[in-house]
Amino acid sequence: MGNVDLSPYREMLENFQERRQQLLAESDRNHVPALPLKFLRQQAHFTTPASNYDMALKAVEKGSSAAGRILEKFHISLAELSETLEVPVSTLEAELEVEPHSPFVMIDSEDAQALREDVILRGRENAIRVFREANWGPTLRFYRPSGLRLDFCLDDLVTVLTEAGKDLPPEQYPVDGIVWPKAEQPEEIAFICEVLEGIENKLGLEKDQIKLEFLVESGWAVAQLPLLVKAAMPRLAGIIFGIADYSADIELPAIHNDHPVCDWARAAIVNMAGTVGVPAIDNMTVDYPVADNRLSGGENHLFIKRRIKHVFDDARHGEQLGMDGKWVGHPLQLFAVRLAYRLALPEEEIRNETEKILSYAQAVADEQGATIIEGVMSDRATDRHARNKLRKAIALGLLDAKQGVELGLISEKELKELG
């Protein structure tokens, strides 16, 4: 057809172009900046009570290192566990040999400690000491204060977050963020962000340096989820499902991990977390893999093995629904959950996704907007999906970061941040 004369429509086009630019500007204002890669390392949240300094220190510095010893204590061999979990022995060995630090540790001043003044004060002191003194390694460092309905929630926040960073330069500030419990109203989240900004200003930190994750623990929180997320941006670093309080709040007959309503809540969390590019974190499995004094040694052997399988299966269930990680409270839970998420991104899948990106890039170079790769339609949408998956693989150390730069998955700045 050649060039078309659009002069009769010039004024109309200019008006519509102006409106288009307005829409783009509005969209850009809602644009979510990419979360720093280290915050994608949230396969497991190890929660530990602030009231017990030794326990908190062990959670930070030892992580899953005790898992092998606990298995030996109860005579659970890797061959036996391999059969129970249907995972190769070599994979179990590899998981036991990796860096024992948990990806994320939360020092808990809420549900994990008694509501007694001396316990509360001791919990704050312990939290400050652990943040300042512990060898955190690569672990993300988070604190959970009391919730909005408890009178000492602000004292928790201000005391711990300011004293932890006292006399330290901003680049050495030892807290990555907080976990806010029982969130329900967007105004509440906005208020907590104001408090955090005030602390940042007092300490000379960067704006939004102290990240925020919140717990979805009620029916109202699920209903309000888009507004809660919007109020938390751009400080938000994760959304967490609290199944016990949620089940109590909506009066479910029992706390069942795979209850359809709980899976519906997970779906809402996965949807919103994915929309803004932050991890969706699943609830803790409340059945701990610890010995029952009423059982014999042989019975405890089977009991603990079943509990390991329970948390492993729960983690796989959440991962398949789109969850990025899971809460844990015991070294064997940490071991099982990290194992489940390692299996979610096997080496072969990473290689395949890498090949998809390279093949699609070649198709674009050949002036093809879409192509067929291994019998599957590939276009900008499938390329975006592969890139998001491999960014996570880089953050988890499963794909070389330098290769990530070459593929355009991460920037040179992100490479430096990863060290």
CSV table of C-alpha atoms in Angstrom, one decimal:
chain,number,residue,atom,x,y,z
A,1,MET,CA,0.0,0.0,0.0
A,2,GLY,CA,3.0,2.3,0.5
A,3,ASN,CA,2.8,5.4,2.6
A,4,VAL,CA,-0.7,6.4,3.7
A,5,ASP,CA,-1.7,10.0,3.9
A,6,LEU,CA,-2.8,10.6,7.5
A,7,SER,CA,-3.1,14.3,7.3
A,8,PRO,CA,-6.9,14.3,7.5
A,9,TYR,CA,-6.6,12.5,10.8
A,10,ARG,CA,-3.6,14.4,12.2
A,11,GLU,CA,-5.5,16.4,14.9
A,12,MET,CA,-7.3,13.2,16.1
A,13,LEU,CA,-4.0,11.3,16.2
A,14,GLU,CA,-2.3,14.0,18.2
A,15,ASN,CA,-5.1,14.1,20.7
A,16,PHE,CA,-4.9,10.3,21.1
A,17,GLN,CA,-1.1,10.4,21.3
A,18,GLU,CA,-1.4,12.9,24.2
A,19,ARG,CA,-3.8,10.6,26.0
A,20,ARG,CA,-1.5,7.6,25.4
A,21,GLN,CA,1.4,9.5,26.9
A,22,GLN,CA,-0.7,10.3,30.0
A,23,LEU,CA,-1.6,6.6,30.3
A,24,LEU,CA,2.1,5.6,30.0
A,25,ALA,CA,3.0,8.1,32.7
A,26,GLU,CA,0.3,6.8,35.0
A,27,SER,CA,1.6,3.2,34.4
A,28,ASP,CA,5.2,4.2,35.1
A,29,ARG,CA,4.1,5.7,38.5
A,30,ASN,CA,2.9,2.3,39.4
A,31,HIS,CA,6.0,0.5,38.1
A,32,VAL,CA,7.7,-1.7,40.6
A,33,PRO,CA,11.5,-1.5,40.7
A,34,ALA,CA,13.3,-4.8,40.5
A,35,LEU,CA,13.9,-6.2,44.0
A,36,PRO,CA,17.7,-6.6,44.7
A,37,LEU,CA,18.7,-10.1,43.8
A,38,LYS,CA,19.7,-11.1,47.4
A,39,PHE,CA,16.0,-10.8,48.4
A,40,LEU,CA,15.1,-13.6,46.0
A,41,ARG,CA,17.1,-16.0,48.3
A,42,GLN,CA,14.1,-16.8,50.5
A,43,GLN,CA,13.6,-20.6,50.0
A,44,ALA,CA,13.4,-21.0,53.8
A,45,HIS,CA,12.5,-18.6,56.6
A,46,PHE,CA,14.1,-19.9,59.8
A,47,THR,CA,12.1,-18.3,62.7
A,48,THR,CA,13.6,-18.2,66.2
A,49,PRO,CA,12.5,-16.6,69.5
A,50,ALA,CA,14.1,-13.4,70.5
A,51,SER,CA,13.7,-14.4,74.2
A,52,ASN,CA,16.3,-17.2,73.9
A,53,TYR,CA,19.7,-15.7,72.9
A,54,ASP,CA,21.5,-19.1,72.5
A,55,MET,CA,18.7,-20.5,70.4
A,56,ALA,CA,18.6,-17.4,68.2
A,57,LEU,CA,22.4,-17.4,67.8
A,58,LYS,CA,22.4,-21.1,66.9
A,59,ALA,CA,19.6,-20.5,64.3
A,60,VAL,CA,21.8,-17.8,62.7
A,61,GLU,CA,25.2,-19.4,62.8
A,62,LYS,CA,24.4,-23.1,62.6
A,63,GLY,CA,21.4,-23.3,60.3
A,64,SER,CA,20.9,-26.8,59.0
A,65,SER,CA,24.4,-28.0,60.2
A,66,ALA,CA,22.7,-30.2,62.9
A,67,ALA,CA,20.5,-32.0,60.4
A,68,GLY,CA,23.0,-34.8,59.7
A,69,ARG,CA,23.7,-35.4,63.4
A,70,ILE,CA,20.0,-35.6,64.2
A,71,LEU,CA,19.5,-38.1,61.4
A,72,GLU,CA,22.4,-40.2,62.9
A,73,LYS,CA,21.0,-39.9,66.4
A,74,PHE,CA,17.7,-41.5,65.3
A,75,HIS,CA,19.5,-44.0,63.0
A,76,ILE,CA,17.9,-42.6,59.8
A,77,SER,CA,20.2,-43.4,57.0
A,78,LEU,CA,20.4,-41.4,53.8
A,79,ALA,CA,19.4,-44.6,51.9
A,80,GLU,CA,16.3,-44.9,54.0
A,81,LEU,CA,15.5,-41.2,53.7
A,82,SER,CA,16.1,-41.5,50.0
A,83,GLU,CA,13.4,-44.2,49.7
A,84,THR,CA,11.0,-42.2,51.9
A,85,LEU,CA,11.3,-38.9,50.0
A,86,GLU,CA,11.9,-40.6,46.6
A,87,VAL,CA,15.1,-38.5,46.2
A,88,PRO,CA,18.5,-39.8,45.1
A,89,VAL,CA,21.0,-40.3,47.9
A,90,SER,CA,23.5,-38.1,46.0
A,91,THR,CA,21.0,-35.2,46.1
A,92,LEU,CA,20.6,-35.7,49.9
A,93,GLU,CA,24.3,-35.8,50.4
A,94,ALA,CA,24.7,-32.6,48.3
A,95,GLU,CA,22.1,-30.8,50.4
A,96,LEU,CA,23.8,-31.8,53.7
A,97,GLU,CA,27.1,-30.5,52.4
A,98,VAL,CA,26.0,-27.1,51.2
A,99,GLU,CA,26.4,-23.8,53.1
A,100,PRO,CA,24.5,-24.5,56.4
A,101,HIS,CA,23.3,-20.9,56.9
A,102,SER,CA,19.6,-20.5,56.4
A,103,PRO,CA,18.7,-18.2,53.5
A,104,PHE,CA,16.7,-16.0,55.9
A,105,VAL,CA,16.4,-15.9,59.7
A,106,MET,CA,13.7,-14.0,61.6
A,107,ILE,CA,14.4,-13.0,65.2
A,108,ASP,CA,10.9,-13.2,66.6
A,109,SER,CA,9.5,-10.8,69.3
A,110,GLU,CA,5.9,-11.7,68.5
A,111,ASP,CA,4.2,-15.1,68.8
A,112,ALA,CA,7.4,-17.0,69.7
A,113,GLN,CA,7.8,-15.3,73.1
A,114,ALA,CA,5.6,-14.8,76.2
A,115,LEU,CA,3.7,-11.5,76.7
A,116,ARG,CA,5.5,-10.6,79.9
A,117,GLU,CA,7.4,-7.4,80.5
A,118,ASP,CA,10.7,-9.0,81.5
A,119,VAL,CA,10.6,-11.4,78.6
A,120,ILE,CA,9.8,-8.6,76.2
A,121,LEU,CA,12.7,-6.5,77.4
A,122,ARG,CA,15.1,-9.5,77.3
A,123,GLY,CA,13.9,-10.3,73.8
A,124,ARG,CA,14.7,-6.8,72.6
A,125,GLU,CA,18.2,-7.0,74.1
A,126,ASN,CA,18.8,-10.4,72.6
A,127,ALA,CA,17.7,-9.3,69.2
A,128,ILE,CA,20.0,-6.3,69.2
A,129,ARG,CA,23.0,-8.5,70.3
A,130,VAL,CA,22.3,-11.2,67.6
A,131,PHE,CA,22.0,-8.6,64.9
A,132,ARG,CA,25.2,-6.9,65.9
A,133,GLU,CA,27.4,-9.8,67.1
A,134,ALA,CA,26.4,-13.0,65.2
A,135,ASN,CA,28.1,-14.3,62.1
A,136,TRP,CA,25.2,-14.0,59.7
A,137,GLY,CA,27.1,-15.0,56.5
A,138,PRO,CA,24.8,-14.8,53.5
A,139,THR,CA,21.7,-14.9,55.6
A,140,LEU,CA,19.0,-12.3,55.2
A,141,ARG,CA,18.5,-10.6,58.6
A,142,PHE,CA,14.9,-9.9,59.6
A,143,TYR,CA,13.1,-8.9,62.8
A,144,ARG,CA,9.4,-9.5,63.8
A,145,PRO,CA,8.1,-7.0,66.3
A,146,SER,CA,4.8,-7.2,68.2
A,147,GLY,CA,1.7,-6.5,66.2
A,148,LEU,CA,-0.3,-3.3,66.0
A,149,ARG,CA,-2.8,-4.4,68.8
A,150,LEU,CA,0.0,-4.8,71.4
A,151,ASP,CA,1.0,-1.6,73.2
A,152,PHE,CA,4.8,-2.2,73.0
A,153,CYS,CA,4.9,-2.8,69.2
A,154,LEU,CA,6.5,0.7,68.5
A,155,ASP,CA,9.0,0.3,71.3
A,156,ASP,CA,10.0,-3.0,69.8
A,157,LEU,CA,10.6,-1.5,66.4
A,158,VAL,CA,12.3,1.7,67.5
A,159,THR,CA,14.5,0.1,70.2
A,160,VAL,CA,15.7,-2.9,68.2
A,161,LEU,CA,16.2,-1.1,64.8
A,162,THR,CA,18.0,1.9,66.2
A,163,GLU,CA,20.2,0.1,68.8
A,164,ALA,CA,21.1,-2.6,66.3
A,165,GLY,CA,22.6,0.1,64.1
A,166,LYS,CA,24.0,2.4,66.8
A,167,ASP,CA,27.4,3.9,65.9
A,168,LEU,CA,27.6,1.9,62.7
A,169,PRO,CA,28.0,3.4,59.2
A,170,PRO,CA,24.9,3.0,57.0
A,171,GLU,CA,26.6,0.4,54.7
A,172,GLN,CA,27.1,-1.8,57.8
A,173,TYR,CA,23.6,-1.5,59.1
A,174,PRO,CA,22.9,-5.1,60.3
A,175,VAL,CA,19.1,-5.5,59.7
A,176,ASP,CA,17.7,-6.2,56.2
A,177,GLY,CA,14.1,-5.8,57.2
A,178,ILE,CA,11.1,-6.6,59.3
A,179,VAL,CA,8.2,-9.0,59.2
A,180,TRP,CA,5.0,-7.3,60.2
A,181,PRO,CA,2.4,-9.7,61.8
A,182,LYS,CA,-1.3,-9.8,61.3
A,183,ALA,CA,-1.6,-7.1,58.6
A,184,GLU,CA,-5.2,-6.2,57.8
A,185,GLN,CA,-5.5,-2.5,56.8
A,186,PRO,CA,-3.5,-0.6,54.1
A,187,GLU,CA,-3.5,2.4,56.5
A,188,GLU,CA,-1.6,0.2,59.0
A,189,ILE,CA,1.0,-0.8,56.5
A,190,ALA,CA,1.4,2.8,55.4
A,191,PHE,CA,1.9,3.8,59.1
A,192,ILE,CA,4.6,1.1,59.6
A,193,CYS,CA,6.4,2.4,56.4
A,194,GLU,CA,6.3,5.9,58.0
A,195,VAL,CA,7.9,4.5,61.2
A,196,LEU,CA,10.6,2.8,59.2
A,197,GLU,CA,11.3,5.9,57.1
A,198,GLY,CA,11.7,7.9,60.4
A,199,ILE,CA,14.2,5.3,61.7
A,200,GLU,CA,16.1,5.5,58.4
A,201,ASN,CA,16.3,9.3,58.6
A,202,LYS,CA,17.6,9.1,62.1
A,203,LEU,CA,20.3,6.6,61.2
A,204,GLY,CA,21.2,8.2,57.9
A,205,LEU,CA,20.1,5.1,55.9
A,206,GLU,CA,18.9,5.1,52.3
A,207,LYS,CA,15.2,5.5,51.8
A,208,ASP,CA,13.5,2.1,51.8
A,209,GLN,CA,16.7,0.4,52.9
A,210,ILE,CA,14.8,-1.4,55.7
A,211,LYS,CA,12.6,-3.8,53.8
A,212,LEU,CA,9.1,-4.9,54.8
A,213,GLU,CA,7.4,-8.3,54.6
A,214,PHE,CA,4.0,-8.9,56.0
A,215,LEU,CA,2.0,-11.9,57.1
A,216,VAL,CA,-1.4,-12.7,55.7
A,217,GLU,CA,-3.2,-14.3,58.6
A,218,SER,CA,-6.9,-13.5,58.2
A,219,GLY,CA,-9.7,-13.5,55.8
A,220,TRP,CA,-9.8,-9.8,55.7
A,221,ALA,CA,-6.1,-9.7,54.9
A,222,VAL,CA,-6.7,-11.8,51.8
A,223,ALA,CA,-9.6,-9.6,50.8
A,224,GLN,CA,-7.5,-6.5,51.2
A,225,LEU,CA,-4.3,-7.9,49.7
A,226,PRO,CA,-4.0,-5.6,46.6
A,227,LEU,CA,-4.3,-2.6,48.9
A,228,LEU,CA,-1.9,-3.9,51.5
A,229,VAL,CA,0.7,-4.5,48.7
A,230,LYS,CA,0.2,-1.1,47.2
A,231,ALA,CA,0.7,0.5,50.7
A,232,ALA,CA,3.9,-1.4,51.2
A,233,MET,CA,5.6,-0.5,47.9
A,234,PRO,CA,8.4,0.0,47.1
A,235,ARG,CA,9.6,-1.3,50.5
A,236,LEU,CA,8.0,-4.7,50.1
A,237,ALA,CA,10.3,-7.7,49.9
A,238,GLY,CA,7.9,-10.6,50.4
A,239,ILE,CA,4.4,-11.8,51.4
A,240,ILE,CA,4.0,-14.6,53.9
A,241,PHE,CA,1.1,-16.9,54.6
A,242,GLY,CA,0.2,-17.6,58.2
A,243,ILE,CA,-2.0,-20.7,58.1
A,244,ALA,CA,-2.7,-21.2,61.8
A,245,ASP,CA,-4.1,-17.7,62.5
A,246,TYR,CA,-5.8,-17.7,59.1
A,247,SER,CA,-7.6,-21.0,59.8
A,248,ALA,CA,-8.7,-19.7,63.2
A,249,ASP,CA,-9.8,-16.4,61.8
A,250,ILE,CA,-12.1,-17.9,59.1
A,251,GLU,CA,-13.1,-20.8,61.5
A,252,LEU,CA,-11.9,-23.7,59.4
A,253,PRO,CA,-12.6,-27.1,61.2
A,254,ALA,CA,-8.9,-27.9,61.3
A,255,ILE,CA,-5.5,-26.6,60.2
A,256,HIS,CA,-4.9,-28.6,57.0
A,257,ASN,CA,-2.0,-27.6,54.8
A,258,ASP,CA,-3.8,-28.5,51.6
A,259,HIS,CA,-7.3,-27.4,52.5
A,260,PRO,CA,-8.9,-25.9,49.3
A,261,VAL,CA,-9.5,-22.6,51.1
A,262,CYS,CA,-5.9,-22.4,52.2
A,263,ASP,CA,-4.8,-23.1,48.6
A,264,TRP,CA,-7.1,-20.3,47.4
A,265,ALA,CA,-5.4,-17.9,49.9
A,266,ARG,CA,-2.0,-19.1,48.6
A,267,ALA,CA,-3.2,-18.4,45.0
A,268,ALA,CA,-4.1,-14.9,46.0
A,269,ILE,CA,-0.7,-14.4,47.6
A,270,VAL,CA,1.2,-15.9,44.6
A,271,ASN,CA,-0.7,-13.6,42.3
A,272,MET,CA,0.0,-10.4,44.1
A,273,ALA,CA,3.6,-11.3,45.0
A,274,GLY,CA,4.3,-12.2,41.3
A,275,THR,CA,2.6,-9.0,40.2
A,276,VAL,CA,5.1,-6.8,42.1
A,277,GLY,CA,8.1,-9.2,41.8
A,278,VAL,CA,8.6,-10.3,45.4
A,279,PRO,CA,8.7,-13.8,46.9
A,280,ALA,CA,5.6,-15.5,48.1
A,281,ILE,CA,6.4,-17.4,51.3
A,282,ASP,CA,4.4,-20.4,52.5
A,283,ASN,CA,3.4,-21.2,56.1
A,284,MET,CA,5.3,-23.3,58.5
A,285,THR,CA,4.4,-27.0,58.9
A,286,VAL,CA,3.3,-27.2,62.5
A,287,ASP,CA,4.3,-30.8,63.0
A,288,TYR,CA,8.0,-30.6,64.1
A,289,PRO,CA,10.4,-33.5,63.5
A,290,VAL,CA,11.3,-33.8,67.2
A,291,ALA,CA,11.2,-36.9,69.4
A,292,ASP,CA,8.1,-37.8,71.3
A,293,ASN,CA,8.9,-38.9,74.9
A,294,ARG,CA,6.0,-41.3,74.9
A,295,LEU,CA,7.5,-43.3,72.0
A,296,SER,CA,10.3,-45.9,72.0
A,297,GLY,CA,13.5,-45.4,70.1
A,298,GLY,CA,12.3,-47.4,67.1
A,299,GLU,CA,9.0,-45.6,67.1
A,300,ASN,CA,10.7,-42.2,67.2
A,301,HIS,CA,12.8,-43.3,64.3
A,302,LEU,CA,9.6,-43.8,62.2
A,303,PHE,CA,7.9,-40.8,63.7
A,304,ILE,CA,10.7,-38.3,62.8
A,305,LYS,CA,11.1,-39.8,59.3
A,306,ARG,CA,7.4,-39.2,58.7
A,307,ARG,CA,7.6,-35.7,60.0
A,308,ILE,CA,10.5,-35.0,57.6
A,309,LYS,CA,8.4,-36.3,54.7
A,310,HIS,CA,5.5,-34.2,55.9
A,311,VAL,CA,7.4,-30.9,55.7
A,312,PHE,CA,9.0,-32.0,52.4
A,313,ASP,CA,5.7,-32.8,50.9
A,314,ASP,CA,4.2,-29.5,52.1
A,315,ALA,CA,7.1,-27.6,50.6
A,316,ARG,CA,6.6,-29.4,47.2
A,317,HIS,CA,2.9,-28.6,47.4
A,318,GLY,CA,3.5,-24.9,47.9
A,319,GLU,CA,6.3,-24.7,45.3
A,320,GLN,CA,4.0,-26.3,42.7
A,321,LEU,CA,1.4,-23.7,43.5
A,322,GLY,CA,3.9,-20.9,42.9
A,323,MET,CA,5.3,-20.3,46.4
A,324,ASP,CA,9.0,-19.2,46.5
A,325,GLY,CA,9.8,-20.4,50.0
A,326,LYS,CA,8.5,-21.7,53.3
A,327,TRP,CA,8.8,-20.9,57.0
A,328,VAL,CA,10.7,-23.4,59.2
A,329,GLY,CA,11.6,-23.7,62.9
A,330,HIS,CA,13.9,-26.7,63.1
A,331,PRO,CA,17.1,-27.8,61.4
A,332,LEU,CA,15.5,-30.8,59.8
A,333,GLN,CA,12.7,-28.6,58.5
A,334,LEU,CA,15.3,-26.3,57.1
A,335,PHE,CA,17.0,-29.2,55.4
A,336,ALA,CA,13.8,-30.6,53.9
A,337,VAL,CA,12.5,-27.3,52.6
A,338,ARG,CA,15.8,-26.3,51.0
A,339,LEU,CA,15.9,-29.7,49.5
A,340,ALA,CA,12.4,-29.3,48.0
A,341,TYR,CA,13.3,-25.9,46.5
A,342,ARG,CA,16.6,-27.2,45.1
A,343,LEU,CA,14.7,-30.0,43.3
A,344,ALA,CA,12.3,-27.3,41.9
A,345,LEU,CA,15.2,-25.9,39.7
A,346,PRO,CA,17.3,-28.9,38.6
A,347,GLU,CA,20.4,-28.4,36.4
A,348,GLU,CA,18.7,-29.9,33.3
A,349,GLU,CA,15.8,-27.4,33.6
A,350,ILE,CA,18.2,-24.5,34.0
A,351,ARG,CA,20.1,-25.6,30.8
A,352,ASN,CA,16.9,-25.9,28.9
A,353,GLU,CA,15.7,-22.5,29.9
A,354,THR,CA,19.0,-21.0,28.9
A,355,GLU,CA,18.8,-22.7,25.5
A,356,LYS,CA,15.3,-21.3,25.1
A,357,ILE,CA,16.6,-17.7,25.7
A,358,LEU,CA,19.4,-18.2,23.2
A,359,SER,CA,17.1,-19.7,20.6
A,360,TYR,CA,14.6,-17.0,20.9
A,361,ALA,CA,17.3,-14.3,20.6
A,362,GLN,CA,18.4,-15.9,17.4
A,363,ALA,CA,14.8,-15.9,16.1
A,364,VAL,CA,14.5,-12.2,16.8
A,365,ALA,CA,17.8,-11.6,15.0
A,366,ASP,CA,16.3,-13.5,12.1
A,367,GLU,CA,13.4,-11.1,12.2
A,368,GLN,CA,10.9,-13.6,13.6
A,369,GLY,CA,8.6,-12.4,16.3
A,370,ALA,CA,7.7,-15.9,17.3
A,371,THR,CA,9.2,-19.3,16.7
A,372,ILE,CA,9.0,-23.0,17.6
A,373,ILE,CA,11.6,-24.3,20.0
A,374,GLU,CA,11.5,-28.0,20.6
A,375,GLY,CA,7.9,-28.2,19.4
A,376,VAL,CA,6.8,-25.3,21.7
A,377,MET,CA,5.7,-21.9,20.6
A,378,SER,CA,8.1,-19.3,21.8
A,379,ASP,CA,7.6,-15.5,21.8
A,380,ARG,CA,8.2,-12.5,24.1
A,381,ALA,CA,5.9,-13.9,26.8
A,382,THR,CA,7.7,-17.3,27.0
A,383,ASP,CA,11.1,-15.6,26.9
A,384,ARG,CA,10.1,-13.3,29.8
A,385,HIS,CA,9.0,-16.4,31.8
A,386,ALA,CA,12.3,-18.1,31.2
A,387,ARG,CA,14.2,-14.9,32.1
A,388,ASN,CA,12.4,-14.5,35.4
A,389,LYS,CA,13.1,-18.2,36.3
A,390,LEU,CA,16.8,-17.8,35.5
A,391,ARG,CA,17.1,-14.6,37.5
A,392,LYS,CA,15.9,-16.6,40.5
A,393,ALA,CA,18.4,-19.3,39.7
A,394,ILE,CA,21.2,-16.8,39.7
A,395,ALA,CA,20.1,-15.4,43.0
A,396,LEU,CA,20.1,-19.0,44.4
A,397,GLY,CA,23.6,-19.7,43.1
A,398,LEU,CA,22.4,-22.3,40.6
A,399,LEU,CA,23.4,-20.4,37.5
A,400,ASP,CA,26.7,-18.5,37.1
A,401,ALA,CA,26.1,-14.8,37.5
A,402,LYS,CA,28.6,-13.8,34.8
A,403,GLN,CA,26.7,-15.9,32.4
A,404,GLY,CA,23.6,-14.1,33.6
A,405,VAL,CA,25.1,-10.8,32.5
A,406,GLU,CA,26.0,-12.2,29.1
A,407,LEU,CA,22.4,-13.4,28.7
A,408,GLY,CA,21.0,-10.0,29.7
A,409,LEU,CA,19.4,-11.5,32.8
A,410,ILE,CA,21.1,-9.3,35.3
A,411,SER,CA,23.0,-6.0,35.1
A,412,GLU,CA,26.7,-5.4,35.8
A,413,LYS,CA,25.6,-3.5,38.9
A,414,GLU,CA,23.7,-6.6,40.1
A,415,LEU,CA,26.7,-8.7,39.4
A,416,LYS,CA,28.8,-6.5,41.7
A,417,GLU,CA,26.1,-6.6,44.4
A,418,LEU,CA,26.3,-10.4,44.3
A,419,GLY,CA,30.0,-10.2,44.8
